[in-house]
Amino acid sequence: MELSKNFQHNEAELKWYAHWNESGYFKSIPDERPPYTIVIPPPNVTGVLHMGHALNNTVQDILIRRAKMLGYNTCWVPGTDHASIATEAKVVQMLRERGIDKKAMPREEFLKYAWEWKEKYGGIILKQLEKLGCALDWDRTAFTMDEDYYAAVIRVFNELYAKGLIYRGVKMINWDPKAKTALSDEEVIHRQTNSKLYYVRYRLDGDAEEYITVATVRPETILGDTGVCVHPDDERYAHLKGRYCFVPLINRRVPVIFDEYIDKEFGTGALKITPAHDINDYNLGLKHGLPVVDTLNEDGTMSEAAQLYVGQDRFVVRKKIVEDLKAAGNLVKEEEYSNQVGFSERTDVVIEPRLSMQWWCNMQEMVKPALAAVVDDEIEFHPAKFKNTYKHWMGTIRDWCISRQLWWGQRIPAWYDLEGGLYVAINSEEAHKQYQDKKPELAAKHPALRQDDDVLDTWFSSWLWPMEVFGWNKDADNKDLKYYYPTNTLVTAPEIIFFWVARMIMAGYEFMGQKPFSKVYFTGIVRDKLGRKMSKSLGNSPDLLKMIEDNGADAVRFSVVITSPAGNDLLFDDAQLEQGRNFCNKMWNAMKLVKGWEGRCDEGLEDGQVKFALDWMDARLAQVSEELAEMIKDFRLSEGLKTIYSLIWNDFCSWYLEWVKPGMDQPVSKHVYDRTLNIFEQLLQLLHPYLPFITEDIYHILRDRNEGDDLINLQLPVLHSPDPIILRDGIILQELITAIRDTRNKNQLKPKDTIKLWIDTTHHAFYESVQDILRRQVNAAEMGFTTEPRQGTISIVVQTDKLYIEAAAATIDLEAQKKQMEKDLVYLKGFLASIDKKLGNERFVQNAKPDVIENERKKYADGLAKIKTLEESLELL
């Protein structure tokens, strides 16, 4: 077959993904094999593939493909999250573009539009995952608003309500004025912000010229003030006990109260109290019986209760009220101030603390088994550092605000009668039955009930993900759930450790009585070269699909994994893409080189000349296979890729193929050719989980395989432990070739110039086993052993052996040789001094492992021997 110059990624990706999928390789049904299960962190139904998805899903795909090669029954479940806030915003925007106002339509009609939007755009991100090569079981695709999933969420709400763990009440919540909904604490991002601190004076009652001054960063909330608070031990204000003051501009008379909560050192030591718009003020207000004045509408404009600036945006009012306070003589001064400001995780607007009637989930009991599971390593976190983050949050957890003022989502299953009576039920029929049983007379007169308008927080559905994707609600004893649950590994980002990871663990123990997964691997954040998080707003987030189209999915996967140590952020650079492309082409060219030997095979040709190369490459394969198994077990995937990369690029391509390839138009041993194919295929198998497309393509080309005999299904072989002696000898052979080639170059010997090689050594057996390879690699016409210095030759030292290169006299530069040897001596003496210092350090010797200390001592002994050899060689020059 005619092979292209380079790997044609676009053709290969289309061909192999379709083949794998159509062949059912991604599908899983329970059988006698051990399962290996991953459930995808469901991306928002509004989403498109970005660099974070590329990293997260590549990691999952590596784990799934590797487990498949180890004989596991692999199941990777795809799906999407309905994303209440984000999706509703998209639908509202779509309606606005059509000239339709959401407020002007009934809920049912809006939901028709929402489902229309979901059907049109909701599957985009899942289709894009195919482009990345993800081995997902598409028959199991789940959506958090599917009928069965919806029913599971409603069931959970009812069960928790019946246990007293869900309740309704007025509390201070985080309010998103853009999305017009409550947010949980975890949906608020706090950022250090440059603000201004305004000093405002409040006139005291009873004296037209006496004032108390407060400091505030939110002057627009002054209109909701119902008190001023000072510390009881602050002597500056001791005379104000029992006094009142007036809120500027609106002259509301409010008390001066005393409480130890106040920080005497902040500002003036006096704090304005606005119970409706600050959680701490609210608590102080409750304690001291202050009224609540809510001055903000749900969209962040001033309410009628504010009296001034009604209907105007809060930030417009901030500027106006400062000017009006200044004009009224109440603004004392303003100064620059840096403070933490909360922003909505969904809409990125500044949130407002707001008193609101909401639904809450009590977390105090559910947190206990979930905390213990991670602390006791029943669920392992990788990296383990995230255990402390988890422990801190779980130890300070507050009740979860689970209601959202939206229409898209699971509607809260609560109904109300005309008297405000509450009925929580699975459906409307059950609610009406409760109503008739509890209030038969009222039900006869007014049979209609009103369902709660709010929907549940999106995370209240996704916390059921590992169990409900396997049909928990319909049948908690079904074979899929029993076989695949608990799942093996969750791959996610640290920023949703509270939103999702912790809550899934709680739900697992609450409803299944066991953990939802055994291990959690936290990826880092993908950042640009400047260290900034990649985002559309910064314009530093590349078009991932375009990257795949231009560079290939394998190169993209390579680029996000190669610099991605577990749990740490990675700095993405286009240079990594180029490295990935070059790696693919390196393998492609190696394949073409090996494939070119096919017609030159000789059954009768011995492989004795290159036997060492064959045995050494087998040993390196076994060595790296052992190392890689440990790396992947410990989720050191980046380190694993670097190790395979080096094995293929350096050991196989740069050394092994050079050692075994036949001369121009020369035959090759059929045995050598077959063993080379076997080695190449094992290398492809190790690399396949990382770069699936090119490895599958080359695997088929090497032996012209039929579709069906596929690399994706090939089980990893059990390899014997490598021979340490042959591994050591391989390193020595590389050092010999490199040293002799460097010496040739320094002495201007052309590649065609032959040399004679004399070796003063006791390691005759080694040199005899590699002499054919060594001679060909350095163009030595002869090689022999000597115990005497060879006059008129170029002398070098490799390991502890002296080598004499005999060539034309004109090429020998004895002075250059001497300088190089002296330079090597200086380096070696410095190297030995550093080892000596290390071995003389008691702390190092006491704490280091015995094999580490032994290795240092061996390096010291080898260095001493090499110094002795160099010094002897210098005496001869």
Coordinates of N, CA and C in Angstrom, one line a residue, residues 79-80 185 206-207 238 246 249 296 332 360 370 385 476 527 570 586 646 674 717 719 760 805 809 823 845 874 877:
G79 N -23.2 11.9 29.5 CA -24.5 12.6 29.9 C -24.3 14.1 30.1
T80 N -25.4 14.8 30.2 CA -25.3 16.3 30.4 C -26.2 16.7 31.6
D185 N -24.0 29.1 48.9 CA -22.7 29.7 49.3 C -21.6 29.3 48.3
G206 N -31.6 65.0 69.4 CA -31.5 65.8 70.6 C -30.4 66.9 70.5
D207 N -29.6 66.8 69.5 CA -28.5 67.8 69.4 C -28.3 68.0 67.9
A238 N -19.4 55.8 74.9 CA -20.1 55.4 76.1 C -21.3 56.3 76.4
F246 N -30.3 59.8 63.2 CA -31.1 59.9 62.1 C -30.4 59.4 60.8
L249 N -30.5 61.7 54.7 CA -31.3 61.9 53.5 C -32.8 61.5 53.7
L296 N -34.1 46.7 48.1 CA -33.7 46.2 46.7 C -34.8 45.3 46.1
V332 N -18.2 62.7 55.1 CA -17.0 63.3 55.8 C -15.8 63.1 54.9
W360 N -34.6 24.6 52.2 CA -33.3 24.3 52.7 C -33.1 22.8 53.0
A370 N -20.0 10.9 55.1 CA -19.2 11.4 54.0 C -17.9 12.0 54.3
K385 N -3.6 16.1 49.0 CA -3.7 17.5 49.6 C -5.1 18.0 49.7
A476 N -33.7 -0.3 42.7 CA -32.5 -0.2 43.4 C -31.7 -1.5 43.5
R527 N -4.2 26.9 32.0 CA -3.9 28.3 32.0 C -3.0 28.6 30.8
L570 N -1.9 23.6 34.7 CA -0.9 23.4 33.6 C -0.9 24.7 32.7
K586 N 7.1 11.2 14.0 CA 8.3 10.4 14.3 C 7.9 8.9 14.3
S646 N 9.8 9.1 25.8 CA 11.2 8.9 25.8 C 11.6 7.5 25.3
D674 N 10.5 -9.8 12.5 CA 9.3 -10.1 13.3 C 9.4 -9.6 14.7
P717 N 0.4 -7.7 27.7 CA 1.1 -9.0 28.0 C 1.7 -8.9 29.4
L719 N 4.9 -9.3 31.2 CA 6.3 -9.3 30.9 C 7.1 -9.7 32.1
D760 N 41.2 -0.7 26.1 CA 41.9 -1.3 27.3 C 40.8 -1.5 28.3
I805 N 41.4 5.7 19.6 CA 40.9 5.8 18.2 C 42.1 6.0 17.2
A809 N 46.8 10.7 10.9 CA 47.5 11.5 11.9 C 47.1 13.0 11.8
K823 N 39.2 19.2 31.5 CA 37.8 19.7 31.8 C 37.0 18.6 32.4
V845 N 21.7 10.6 55.5 CA 22.0 9.2 55.7 C 20.9 8.5 56.6
L874 N 46.1 11.1 30.9 CA 46.8 12.4 30.7 C 48.3 12.3 30.8
L877 N 49.9 11.7 27.4 CA 49.8 12.8 26.3 C 51.1 13.7 26.4

